Coordinates of C-alpha atoms in Angstrom, one line a residue:
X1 CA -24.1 74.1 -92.5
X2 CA -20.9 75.4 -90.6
X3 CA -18.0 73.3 -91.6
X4 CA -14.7 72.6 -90.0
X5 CA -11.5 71.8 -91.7
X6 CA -8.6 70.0 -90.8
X7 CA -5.8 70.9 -92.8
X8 CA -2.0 69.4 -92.5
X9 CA 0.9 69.6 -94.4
X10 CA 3.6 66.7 -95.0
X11 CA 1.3 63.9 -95.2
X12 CA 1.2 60.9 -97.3
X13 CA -1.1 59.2 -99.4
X14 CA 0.1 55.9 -97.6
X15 CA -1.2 57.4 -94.4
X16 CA -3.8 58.5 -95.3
X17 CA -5.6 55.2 -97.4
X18 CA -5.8 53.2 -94.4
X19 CA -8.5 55.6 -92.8
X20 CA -10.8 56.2 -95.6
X21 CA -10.9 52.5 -96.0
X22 CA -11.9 52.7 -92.2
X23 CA -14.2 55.0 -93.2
X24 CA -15.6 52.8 -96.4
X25 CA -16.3 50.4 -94.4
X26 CA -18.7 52.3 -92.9
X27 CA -20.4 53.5 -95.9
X28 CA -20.6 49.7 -96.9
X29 CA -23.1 49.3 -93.6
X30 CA -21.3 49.0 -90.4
X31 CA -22.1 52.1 -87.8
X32 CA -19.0 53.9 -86.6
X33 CA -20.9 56.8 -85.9
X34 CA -18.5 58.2 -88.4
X35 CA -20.4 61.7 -89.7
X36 CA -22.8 61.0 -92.5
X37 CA -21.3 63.9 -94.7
X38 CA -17.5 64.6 -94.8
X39 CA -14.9 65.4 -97.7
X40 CA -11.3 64.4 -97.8
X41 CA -8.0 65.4 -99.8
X42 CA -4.8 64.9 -100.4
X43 CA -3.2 68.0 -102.5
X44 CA 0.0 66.7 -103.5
X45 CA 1.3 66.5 -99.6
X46 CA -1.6 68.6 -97.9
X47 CA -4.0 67.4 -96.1
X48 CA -7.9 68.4 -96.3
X49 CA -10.5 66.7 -94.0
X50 CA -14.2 68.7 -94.2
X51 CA -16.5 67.8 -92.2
X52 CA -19.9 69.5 -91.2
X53 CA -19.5 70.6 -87.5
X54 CA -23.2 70.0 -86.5
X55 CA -23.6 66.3 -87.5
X56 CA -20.2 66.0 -85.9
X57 CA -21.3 67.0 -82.6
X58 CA -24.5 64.5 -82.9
X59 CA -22.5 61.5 -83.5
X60 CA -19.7 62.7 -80.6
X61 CA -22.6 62.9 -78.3
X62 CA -23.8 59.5 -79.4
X63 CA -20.4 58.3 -78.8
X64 CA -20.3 60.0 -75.0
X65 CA -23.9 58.6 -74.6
X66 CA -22.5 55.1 -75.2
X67 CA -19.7 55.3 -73.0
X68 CA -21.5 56.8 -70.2
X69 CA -24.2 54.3 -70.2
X70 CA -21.4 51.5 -70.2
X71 CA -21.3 51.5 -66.5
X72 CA -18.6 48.9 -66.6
X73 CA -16.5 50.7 -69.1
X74 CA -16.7 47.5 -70.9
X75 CA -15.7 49.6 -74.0
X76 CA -13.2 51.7 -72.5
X77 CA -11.4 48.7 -71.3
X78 CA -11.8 46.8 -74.8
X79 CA -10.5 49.5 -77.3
X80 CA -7.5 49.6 -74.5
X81 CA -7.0 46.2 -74.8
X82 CA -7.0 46.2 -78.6
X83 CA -4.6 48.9 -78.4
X84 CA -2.3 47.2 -75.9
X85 CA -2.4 44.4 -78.3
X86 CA -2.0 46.1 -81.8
X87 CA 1.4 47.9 -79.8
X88 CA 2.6 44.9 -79.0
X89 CA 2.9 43.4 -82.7
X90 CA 4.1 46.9 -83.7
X91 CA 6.8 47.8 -81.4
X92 CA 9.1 44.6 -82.3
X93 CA 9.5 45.6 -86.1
X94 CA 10.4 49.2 -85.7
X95 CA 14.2 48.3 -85.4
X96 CA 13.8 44.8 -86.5
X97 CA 15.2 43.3 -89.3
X98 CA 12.4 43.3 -92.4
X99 CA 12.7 39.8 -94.1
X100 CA 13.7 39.3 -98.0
X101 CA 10.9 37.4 -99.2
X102 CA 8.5 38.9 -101.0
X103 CA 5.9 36.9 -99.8
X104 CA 6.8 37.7 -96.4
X105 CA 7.3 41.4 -96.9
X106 CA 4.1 41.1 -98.5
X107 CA 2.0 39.7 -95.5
X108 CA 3.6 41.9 -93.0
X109 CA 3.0 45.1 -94.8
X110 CA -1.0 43.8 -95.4
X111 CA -1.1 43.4 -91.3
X112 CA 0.5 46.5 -90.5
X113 CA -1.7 48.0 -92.9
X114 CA -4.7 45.7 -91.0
X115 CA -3.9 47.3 -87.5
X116 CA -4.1 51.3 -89.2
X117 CA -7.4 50.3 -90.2
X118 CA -8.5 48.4 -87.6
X119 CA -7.4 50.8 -84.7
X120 CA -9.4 53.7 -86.8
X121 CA -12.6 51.4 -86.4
X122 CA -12.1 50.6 -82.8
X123 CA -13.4 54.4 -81.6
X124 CA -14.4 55.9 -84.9
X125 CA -14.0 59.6 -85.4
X126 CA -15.2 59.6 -81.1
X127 CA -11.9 60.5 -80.1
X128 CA -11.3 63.4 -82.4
X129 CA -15.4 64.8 -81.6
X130 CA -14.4 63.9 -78.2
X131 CA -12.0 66.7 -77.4
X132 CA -13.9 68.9 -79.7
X133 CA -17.4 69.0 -78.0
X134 CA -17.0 67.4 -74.4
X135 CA -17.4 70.5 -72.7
X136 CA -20.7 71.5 -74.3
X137 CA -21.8 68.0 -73.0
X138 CA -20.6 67.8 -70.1
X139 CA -21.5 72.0 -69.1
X140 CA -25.4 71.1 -70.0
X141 CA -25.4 67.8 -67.8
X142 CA -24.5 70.2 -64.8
X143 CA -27.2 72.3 -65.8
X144 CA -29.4 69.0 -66.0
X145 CA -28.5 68.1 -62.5
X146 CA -30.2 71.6 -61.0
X147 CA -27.4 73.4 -61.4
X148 CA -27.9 75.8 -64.4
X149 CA -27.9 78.8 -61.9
X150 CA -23.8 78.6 -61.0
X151 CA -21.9 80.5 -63.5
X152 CA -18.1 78.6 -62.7
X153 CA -15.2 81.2 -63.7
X154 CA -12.9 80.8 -66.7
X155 CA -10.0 79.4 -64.6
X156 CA -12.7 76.8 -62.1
X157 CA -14.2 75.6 -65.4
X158 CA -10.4 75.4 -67.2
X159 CA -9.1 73.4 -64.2
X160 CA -11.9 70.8 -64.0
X161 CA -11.7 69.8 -67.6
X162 CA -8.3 69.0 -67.4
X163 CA -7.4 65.2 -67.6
X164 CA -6.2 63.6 -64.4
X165 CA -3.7 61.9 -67.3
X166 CA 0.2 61.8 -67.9
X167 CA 1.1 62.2 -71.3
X168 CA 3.6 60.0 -72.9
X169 CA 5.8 63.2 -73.1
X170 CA 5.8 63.5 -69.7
X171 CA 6.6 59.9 -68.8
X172 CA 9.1 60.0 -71.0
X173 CA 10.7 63.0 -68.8
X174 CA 10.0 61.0 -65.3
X175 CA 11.5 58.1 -66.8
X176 CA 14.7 59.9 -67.6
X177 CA 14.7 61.8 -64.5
X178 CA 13.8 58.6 -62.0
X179 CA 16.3 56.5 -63.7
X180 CA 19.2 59.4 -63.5
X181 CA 18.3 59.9 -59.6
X182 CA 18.1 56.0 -58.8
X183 CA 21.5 54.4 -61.1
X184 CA 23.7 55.7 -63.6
X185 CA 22.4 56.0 -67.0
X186 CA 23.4 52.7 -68.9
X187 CA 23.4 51.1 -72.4
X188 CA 20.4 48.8 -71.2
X189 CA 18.4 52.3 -69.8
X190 CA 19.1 53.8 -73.0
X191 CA 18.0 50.7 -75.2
X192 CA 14.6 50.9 -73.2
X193 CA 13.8 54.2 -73.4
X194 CA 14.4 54.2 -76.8
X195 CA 12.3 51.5 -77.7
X196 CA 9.5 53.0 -75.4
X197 CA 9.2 56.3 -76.7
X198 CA 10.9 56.6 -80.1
X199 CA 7.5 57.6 -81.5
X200 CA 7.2 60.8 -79.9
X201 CA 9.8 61.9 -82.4
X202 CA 7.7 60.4 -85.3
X203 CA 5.6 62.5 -87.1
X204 CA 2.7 62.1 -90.9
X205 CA 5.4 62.3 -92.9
X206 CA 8.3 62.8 -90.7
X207 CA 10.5 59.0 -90.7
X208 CA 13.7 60.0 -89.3
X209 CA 13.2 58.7 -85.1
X210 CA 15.0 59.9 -82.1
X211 CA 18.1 57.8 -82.1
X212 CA 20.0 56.1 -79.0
X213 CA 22.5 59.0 -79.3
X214 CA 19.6 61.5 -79.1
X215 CA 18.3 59.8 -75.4
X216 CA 22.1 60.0 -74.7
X217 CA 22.2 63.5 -75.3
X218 CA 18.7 63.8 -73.0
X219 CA 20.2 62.2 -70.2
X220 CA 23.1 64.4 -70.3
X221 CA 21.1 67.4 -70.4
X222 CA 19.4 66.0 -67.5
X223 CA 22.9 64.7 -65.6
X224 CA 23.6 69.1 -65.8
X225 CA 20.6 70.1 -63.9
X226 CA 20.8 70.6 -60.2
X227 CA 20.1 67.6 -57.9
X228 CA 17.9 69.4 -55.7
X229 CA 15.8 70.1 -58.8
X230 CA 15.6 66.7 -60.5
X231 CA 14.3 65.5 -56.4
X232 CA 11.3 67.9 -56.8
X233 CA 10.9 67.4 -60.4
X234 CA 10.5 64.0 -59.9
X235 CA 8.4 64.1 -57.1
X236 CA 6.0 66.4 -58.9
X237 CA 5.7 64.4 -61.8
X238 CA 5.1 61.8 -60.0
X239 CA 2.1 63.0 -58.1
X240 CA 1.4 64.9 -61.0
X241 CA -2.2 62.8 -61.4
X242 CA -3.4 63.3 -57.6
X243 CA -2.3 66.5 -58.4
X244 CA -4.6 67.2 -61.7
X245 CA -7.6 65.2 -59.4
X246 CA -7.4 67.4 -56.0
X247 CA -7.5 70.6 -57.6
X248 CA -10.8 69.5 -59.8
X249 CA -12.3 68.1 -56.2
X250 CA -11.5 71.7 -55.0
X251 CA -13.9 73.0 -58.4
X252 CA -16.5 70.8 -57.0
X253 CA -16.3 71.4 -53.4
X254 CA -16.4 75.7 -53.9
X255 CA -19.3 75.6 -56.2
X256 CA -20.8 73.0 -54.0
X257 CA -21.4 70.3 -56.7
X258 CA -21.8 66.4 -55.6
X259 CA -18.9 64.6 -56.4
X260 CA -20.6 61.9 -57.5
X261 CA -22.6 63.4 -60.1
X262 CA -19.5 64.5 -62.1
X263 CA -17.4 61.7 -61.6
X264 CA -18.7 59.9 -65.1
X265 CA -17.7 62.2 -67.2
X266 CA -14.5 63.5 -65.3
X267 CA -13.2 59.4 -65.7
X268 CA -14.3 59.9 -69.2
X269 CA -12.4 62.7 -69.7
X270 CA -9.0 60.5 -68.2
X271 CA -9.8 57.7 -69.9
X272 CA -10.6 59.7 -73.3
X273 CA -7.2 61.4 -72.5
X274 CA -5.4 57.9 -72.6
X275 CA -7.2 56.2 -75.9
X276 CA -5.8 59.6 -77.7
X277 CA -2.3 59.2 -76.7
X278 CA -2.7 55.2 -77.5
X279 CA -4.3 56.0 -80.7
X280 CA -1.7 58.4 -81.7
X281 CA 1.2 56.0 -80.7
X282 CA 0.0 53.1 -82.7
X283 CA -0.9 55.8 -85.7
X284 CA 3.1 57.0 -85.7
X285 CA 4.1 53.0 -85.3
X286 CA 2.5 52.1 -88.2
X287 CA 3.4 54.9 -90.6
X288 CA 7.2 54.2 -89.5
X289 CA 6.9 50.7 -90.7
X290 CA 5.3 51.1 -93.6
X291 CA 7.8 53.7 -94.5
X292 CA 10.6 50.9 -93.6
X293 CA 9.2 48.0 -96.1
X294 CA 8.4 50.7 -98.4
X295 CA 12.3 51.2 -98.8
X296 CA 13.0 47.8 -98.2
X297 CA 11.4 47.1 -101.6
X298 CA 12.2 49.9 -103.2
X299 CA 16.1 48.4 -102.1
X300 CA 14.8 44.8 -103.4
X301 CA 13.8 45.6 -106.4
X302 CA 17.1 48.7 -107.1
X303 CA 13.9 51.7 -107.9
X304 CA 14.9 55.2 -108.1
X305 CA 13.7 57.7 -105.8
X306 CA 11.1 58.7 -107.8
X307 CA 9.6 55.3 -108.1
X308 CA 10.0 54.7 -104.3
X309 CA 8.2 57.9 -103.7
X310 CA 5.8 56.5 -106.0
X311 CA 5.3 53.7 -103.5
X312 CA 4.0 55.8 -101.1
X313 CA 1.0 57.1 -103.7
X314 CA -0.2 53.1 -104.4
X315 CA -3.3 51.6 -102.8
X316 CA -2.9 48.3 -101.0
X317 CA -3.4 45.6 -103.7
X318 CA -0.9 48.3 -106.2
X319 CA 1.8 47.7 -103.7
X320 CA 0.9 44.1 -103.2
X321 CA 1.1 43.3 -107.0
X322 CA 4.7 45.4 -106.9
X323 CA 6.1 43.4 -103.8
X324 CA 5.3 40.4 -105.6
X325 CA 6.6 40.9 -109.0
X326 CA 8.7 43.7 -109.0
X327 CA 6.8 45.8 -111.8
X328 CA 4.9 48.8 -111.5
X329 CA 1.5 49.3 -112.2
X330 CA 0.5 50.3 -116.0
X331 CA -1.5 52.9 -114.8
X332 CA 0.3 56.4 -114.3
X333 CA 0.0 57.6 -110.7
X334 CA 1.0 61.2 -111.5
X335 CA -2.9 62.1 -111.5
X336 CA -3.3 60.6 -108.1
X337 CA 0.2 62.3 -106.9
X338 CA -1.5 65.5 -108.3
X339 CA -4.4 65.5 -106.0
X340 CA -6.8 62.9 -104.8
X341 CA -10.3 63.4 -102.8
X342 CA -13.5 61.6 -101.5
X343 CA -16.8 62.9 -101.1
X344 CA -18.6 60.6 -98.7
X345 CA -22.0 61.2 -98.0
X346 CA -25.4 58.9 -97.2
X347 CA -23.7 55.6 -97.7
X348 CA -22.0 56.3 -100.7
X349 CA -18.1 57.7 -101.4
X350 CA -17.2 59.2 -104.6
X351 CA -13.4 59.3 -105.5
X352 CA -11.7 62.0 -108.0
X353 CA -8.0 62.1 -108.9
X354 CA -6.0 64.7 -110.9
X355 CA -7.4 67.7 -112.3
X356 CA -10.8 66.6 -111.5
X357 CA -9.8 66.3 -108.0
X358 CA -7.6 69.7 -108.2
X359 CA -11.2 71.5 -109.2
X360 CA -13.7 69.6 -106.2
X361 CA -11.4 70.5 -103.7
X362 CA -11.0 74.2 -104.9
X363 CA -14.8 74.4 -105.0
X364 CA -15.3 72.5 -101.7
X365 CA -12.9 74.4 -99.3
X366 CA -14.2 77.6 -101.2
X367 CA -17.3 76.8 -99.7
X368 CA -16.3 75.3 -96.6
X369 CA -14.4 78.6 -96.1
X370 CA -17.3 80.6 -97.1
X371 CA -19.6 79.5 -94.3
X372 CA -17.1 79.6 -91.9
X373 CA -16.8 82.5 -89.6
X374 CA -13.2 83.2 -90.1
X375 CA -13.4 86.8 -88.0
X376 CA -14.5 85.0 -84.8
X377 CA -10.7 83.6 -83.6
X378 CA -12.3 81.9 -80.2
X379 CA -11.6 78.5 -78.8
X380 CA -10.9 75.9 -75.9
X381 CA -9.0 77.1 -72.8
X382 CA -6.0 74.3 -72.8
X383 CA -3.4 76.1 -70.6
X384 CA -4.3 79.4 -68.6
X385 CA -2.1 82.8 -69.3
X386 CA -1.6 85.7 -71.5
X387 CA 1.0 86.6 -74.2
X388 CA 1.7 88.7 -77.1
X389 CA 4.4 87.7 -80.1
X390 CA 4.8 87.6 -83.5
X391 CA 3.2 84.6 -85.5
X392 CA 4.0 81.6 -87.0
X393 CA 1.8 79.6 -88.9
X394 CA 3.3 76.2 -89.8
X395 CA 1.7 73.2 -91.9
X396 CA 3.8 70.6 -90.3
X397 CA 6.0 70.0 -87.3
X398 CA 9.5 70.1 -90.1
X399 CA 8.4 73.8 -90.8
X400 CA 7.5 74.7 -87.4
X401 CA 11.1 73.5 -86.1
X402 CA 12.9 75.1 -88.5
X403 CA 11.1 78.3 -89.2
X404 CA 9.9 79.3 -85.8
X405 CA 11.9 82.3 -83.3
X406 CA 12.1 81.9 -79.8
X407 CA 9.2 83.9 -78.6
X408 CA 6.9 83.6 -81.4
X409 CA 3.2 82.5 -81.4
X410 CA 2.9 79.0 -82.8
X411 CA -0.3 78.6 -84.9
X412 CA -0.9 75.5 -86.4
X413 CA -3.9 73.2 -87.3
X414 CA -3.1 70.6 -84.8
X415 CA 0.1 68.9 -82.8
X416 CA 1.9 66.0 -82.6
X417 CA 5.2 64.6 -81.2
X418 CA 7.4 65.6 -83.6
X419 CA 6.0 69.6 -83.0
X420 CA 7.8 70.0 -79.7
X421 CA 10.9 71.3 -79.9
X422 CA 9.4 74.0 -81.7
X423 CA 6.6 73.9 -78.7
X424 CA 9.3 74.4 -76.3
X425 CA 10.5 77.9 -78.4
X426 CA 6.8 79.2 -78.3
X427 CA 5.5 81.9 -76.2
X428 CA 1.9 80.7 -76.2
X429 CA 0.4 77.6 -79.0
X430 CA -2.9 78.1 -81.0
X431 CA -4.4 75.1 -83.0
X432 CA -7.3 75.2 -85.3
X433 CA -8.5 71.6 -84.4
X434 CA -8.3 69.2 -81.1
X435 CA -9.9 69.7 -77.2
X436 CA -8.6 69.2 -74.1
X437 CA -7.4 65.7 -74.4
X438 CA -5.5 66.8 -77.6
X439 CA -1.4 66.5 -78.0
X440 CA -1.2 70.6 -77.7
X441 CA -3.2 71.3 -74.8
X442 CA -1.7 68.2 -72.7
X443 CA 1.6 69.5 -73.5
X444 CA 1.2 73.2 -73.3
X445 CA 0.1 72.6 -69.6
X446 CA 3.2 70.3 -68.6
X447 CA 5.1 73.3 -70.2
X448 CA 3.3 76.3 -68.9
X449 CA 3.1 77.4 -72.2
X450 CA -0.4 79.6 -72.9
X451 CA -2.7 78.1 -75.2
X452 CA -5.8 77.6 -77.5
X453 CA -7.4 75.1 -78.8
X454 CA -10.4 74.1 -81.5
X455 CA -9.8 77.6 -83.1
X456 CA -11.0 75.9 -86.1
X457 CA -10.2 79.0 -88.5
X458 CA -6.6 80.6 -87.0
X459 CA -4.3 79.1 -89.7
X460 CA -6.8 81.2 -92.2
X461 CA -6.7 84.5 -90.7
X462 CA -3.4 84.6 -89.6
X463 CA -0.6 84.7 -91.1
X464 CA 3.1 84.5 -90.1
X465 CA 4.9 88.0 -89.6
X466 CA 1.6 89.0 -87.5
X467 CA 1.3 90.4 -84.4
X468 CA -1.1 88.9 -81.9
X469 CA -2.1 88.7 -78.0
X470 CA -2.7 85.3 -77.2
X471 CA -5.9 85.3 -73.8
X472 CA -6.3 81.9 -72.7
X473 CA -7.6 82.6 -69.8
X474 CA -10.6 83.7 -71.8
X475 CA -9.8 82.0 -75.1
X476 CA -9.4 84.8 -77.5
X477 CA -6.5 85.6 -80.2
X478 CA -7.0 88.6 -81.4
X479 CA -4.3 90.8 -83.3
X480 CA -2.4 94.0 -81.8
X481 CA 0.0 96.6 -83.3

C-alpha cells in the first residue's frame, strides 16, 4: 500500500488529543468514514499522521458521493450551521476574562475541548480527502457524461477547479481596504477587525495573536498606498467571486460542456472551500483558549514553566483532576512528552508512549517512506507560473518566518495563517499535503505566488540550500544547477 504522511512541526499534545478522541469514537462504532488503517504521532513537538492513500481516496469518494446525492445540501448547510454555532461560543472568550473558580475553569476547558472534538466529527477526515482527490472525481464524472474524448489544457482544467470562494485572508484585506476608502480608521474599526480575524495570526503551536496595534499598523500601511489603487483593489476584491465563476463558465463554454452537468461538483468545490476555512478557524480558536486556561491554572496554582508545559502533555480527565485539586498526576509524563503514537486499524487503536513509541514510529515512517515514491516530486496545480530559487523547507510557520530569504522556494508540509508573511517573501510555495481548497493554494492565487500542492513527498527530497524550478503550470518541482 502507498502511504501518505503528514508531518508538522510545533504541535502540541493538547492539540492533538481532541482529534484522536474524534477518531476513537469511531473505532468504538460510529462511521465517520474516517480511513480504516492510519498511524499517528507526536515526537516530542512533531507531528506524524500515516495514512494509506488508497483507502483514503475510497472513503473521500464516499464522502463526495454523499454530498452530491444531498440535493438539498442538507449536510452542507448543517455542518455550516454547527460551525456558525461552535464560533459563536468561541469567539467571546478569546479576550475575555477566564473566571477563578476551579469549577468553572473546569467546565469551560471540558466544552472548549467538546467543540475540538465535536467539529472534527461533523465532516470527518472529508475535508482533508476532499482537496486531496476531488479532481480525480470530478475528471472521471466528465468522462462519465460522454466526454472522455476532450483532453482540457493544464491552465482550462487549473482555472475550473478553482473555488468561486474568498478566503478569510482576503476578507480580511477588503475589510481593511473598504473601511479606509469609506471613513477614517477608528478605535471601534480596529476593535472589530481584530476580534474578526485575530486567528489568521494563530497557528498549532503558535499563541501569541495579532494585536490591535498590529491592525493599526495594517491600516497604516494601507492609508500609504495610492487612492486610485485601493478604488480598483477594492473593486476587484469585491467581484473577486463573479470573477473566479465567469472565467470557469468560459472552461465550459470553449470545450462545449453543459453547464448544468458540472454545476454539482463546481458548488461542491465552493462550498468545500468554505467548511475548510470554517474548520480551520474554529481549530485555531480553540487551541488559543486552551492555551489561555492552561496558563490561567498554571497562574492559579503558582507552577513553574516546566509544570505548565507539562499541562499541555495531560489528557482531559489529567487536567481535570489538576484544575480541581491543584496536584499533579503520580504518573511521570516524561514518557509521553518523549513520544506518543496510535495505531488504529479495524476497529481497534493501540497506544504506545516513550521508548516504545520512539521505536513504532521509527519502524512505521521507515516503511511508510519505503513505499513511497519519493523521486516522483508531482502535484496539484494551485496557482499557474514558473520560478526558480533556492529552498526552504520549514516544519512550522515560526521557522518559515524567520528562516526564509526573499526569493526563496517555500516547501513545507502544509499552510496555515500564521505561514504568511513568510508566503508573501516566497517566489513560488510547495506543500506535501492539501488540494485546491487548501490554505496554500487559496492564498498563493490571491498572491500570484506559483504553486504546488499534494506533493506528498517534497519535504523528504528536498532540502533547504537546494536549487529548484518550481512548473505549476504543469505541476512539476524538479531540481536545477
Amino acid at each position: 500500500m502507498k502511504w501518505s504522511i503528514q508531518e508538522r512541526g510545533g504541535v502540541l499534545y493538547s492539540a492533538m488529543e481532541p482529534h484522536i478522541e474524534a477518531v476513537g469514537k469511531r473505532v468504538r462504532g460510529r462511521e465517520l468514514y474516517f480511513p480504516q488503517r492510519m498511524f499517528i504521532a507526536l515526537d516530542r513537538d512533531h507531528i506524524y499522521w500515516v495514512y494509506g492513500i488508497p483507502e483514503h481516496e475510497k472513503t473521500t469518494r464516499l464522502w463526495i458521493k454523499r454530498w452530491l446525492g444531498d440535493t438539498k445540501k442538507r449536510f452542507i448547510k448543517t455542518a455550516h450551521a454547527r460551525y456558525a454555532k461552535f464560533l459563536h461560543e468561541l469567539v467571546p472568550w478569546m479576550d475575555a476574562a477566564l473566571p477563578d473558580s476551579p469549577r468553572q475553569i473546569g467546565d469551560l476547558s471540558q466544552r472548549i475541548r467538546a467543540i475540538a472534538v465535536e467539529h472534527t466529527r461533523t465532516v470527518g477526515s472529508s475535508v482533508d480527502g476532499f482537496d486531496d482527490f476531488f479532481q480525480n472525481a470530478f475528471s472521471e464524472y466528465i468522462a462519465k457524461q460522454g466526454f472522455a474524448h476532450l483532453i482540457i489544457d493544464h491552465k482550462s482544467w487549473a482555472i475550473l477547479t478553482v473555488p468561486a470562494y474568498r478566503s478569510a485572508a482576503m476578507e480580511c484585506r477588503h475589510e481593511l481596504v473598504r473601511l479606509f476608502l469609506e471613513k477614517k480608521p477608528s478605535r471601534e474599526i480596529i476593535d472589530y477587525c481584530h476580534k474578526k480575524y485575530i486567528w489568521l495570526s494563530l497557528g498549532w503551536g503558535k499563541f501569541d495573536p495579532a494585536t490591535r496595534r498590529n491592525i493599526t499598523n495594517d491600516l497604516r500601511g494601507v492609508q500609504k498606498e495610492a487612492r486610485a489603487k485601493l478604488v480598483k483593489e477594492e473593486l476587484s476584491l469585491r467581484n473577486y467571486v463573479k470573477q473566479i465563476k465567469a472565467e470557469r463558465s468560459g472552461v465550459v463554454k470553449k470545450y462545449r460542456i453543459p453547464l448544468q452537468a458540472v454545476k454539482p461538483y463546481l458548488e461542491l468545490l465552493d462550498d468545500c472551500a468554505a467548511l475548510h476555512d470554517q474548520r480551520k478557524e474554529i481549530q485555531m480558536r480553540t487551541l488559543y483558549i486552551s492555551n489561555r486556561i492552561q496558563k490561567k491554572v498554571a497562574a492559579m496554582y503558582g507552577f513553574n514553566a516546566a509544570q505548565t508545559e507539562a499541562l499541555s502533555w495531560m489528557t482531559e480527565p489529567e487536567f481535570l483532576r489538576v484544575i480541581r485539586t491543584g496536584v499533579f498526576p503520580k504518573k511521570s509524563l516524561k514518557n509521553r512528552m518523549r513520544a506518543v503514537c496510535f495505531d488504529i486499524e479495524k476497529g481497534t487503536m493501540k497506544r504506545r508512549e516513550g521508548a516504545r513509541a520512539v521505536k513504532r514510529i521509527e519502524k512505521m515512517l521507515s516503511e511508510a517512506r519505503e513505499k513511497s515514491n519519493l523521486m516522483e516530486v508531482t502535484g496539484t496545480r494551485a496557482c499557474l507560473g514558473v520560478a526558480r530559487g533556492r529552498v526552504f523547507v520549514a516544519a512550522s510557520a515560526r521557522e518559515a518566518i524567520h528562516g526564509i530569504r526573499k526569493g526563496d522556494v517555500l516547501i513545507t508540509t502544509m499552510t496555515t495563517p500564521d505561514f504568511i508573511p513568510a508566503m508573501k517573501k516566497a517566489v513560488a510555495i510547495v506543500t506535501d499535503q492539501g488540494g485546491i481548497t487548501s490554505h496554500a493554494a487559496l492564498i498563493s492565487r490571491e498572491m500570484g505566488i506559483p504553486c504546488i500542492i499534494g506533493t506528498k513527498s517534497a519535504t523528504q527530497l528536498f532540502k533547504t540550500g537546494d536549487m529548484v524550478e518550481v512548473d505549476a503550470d504543469r505541476g512539476i518541482v524538479r531540481p536545477v544547477k
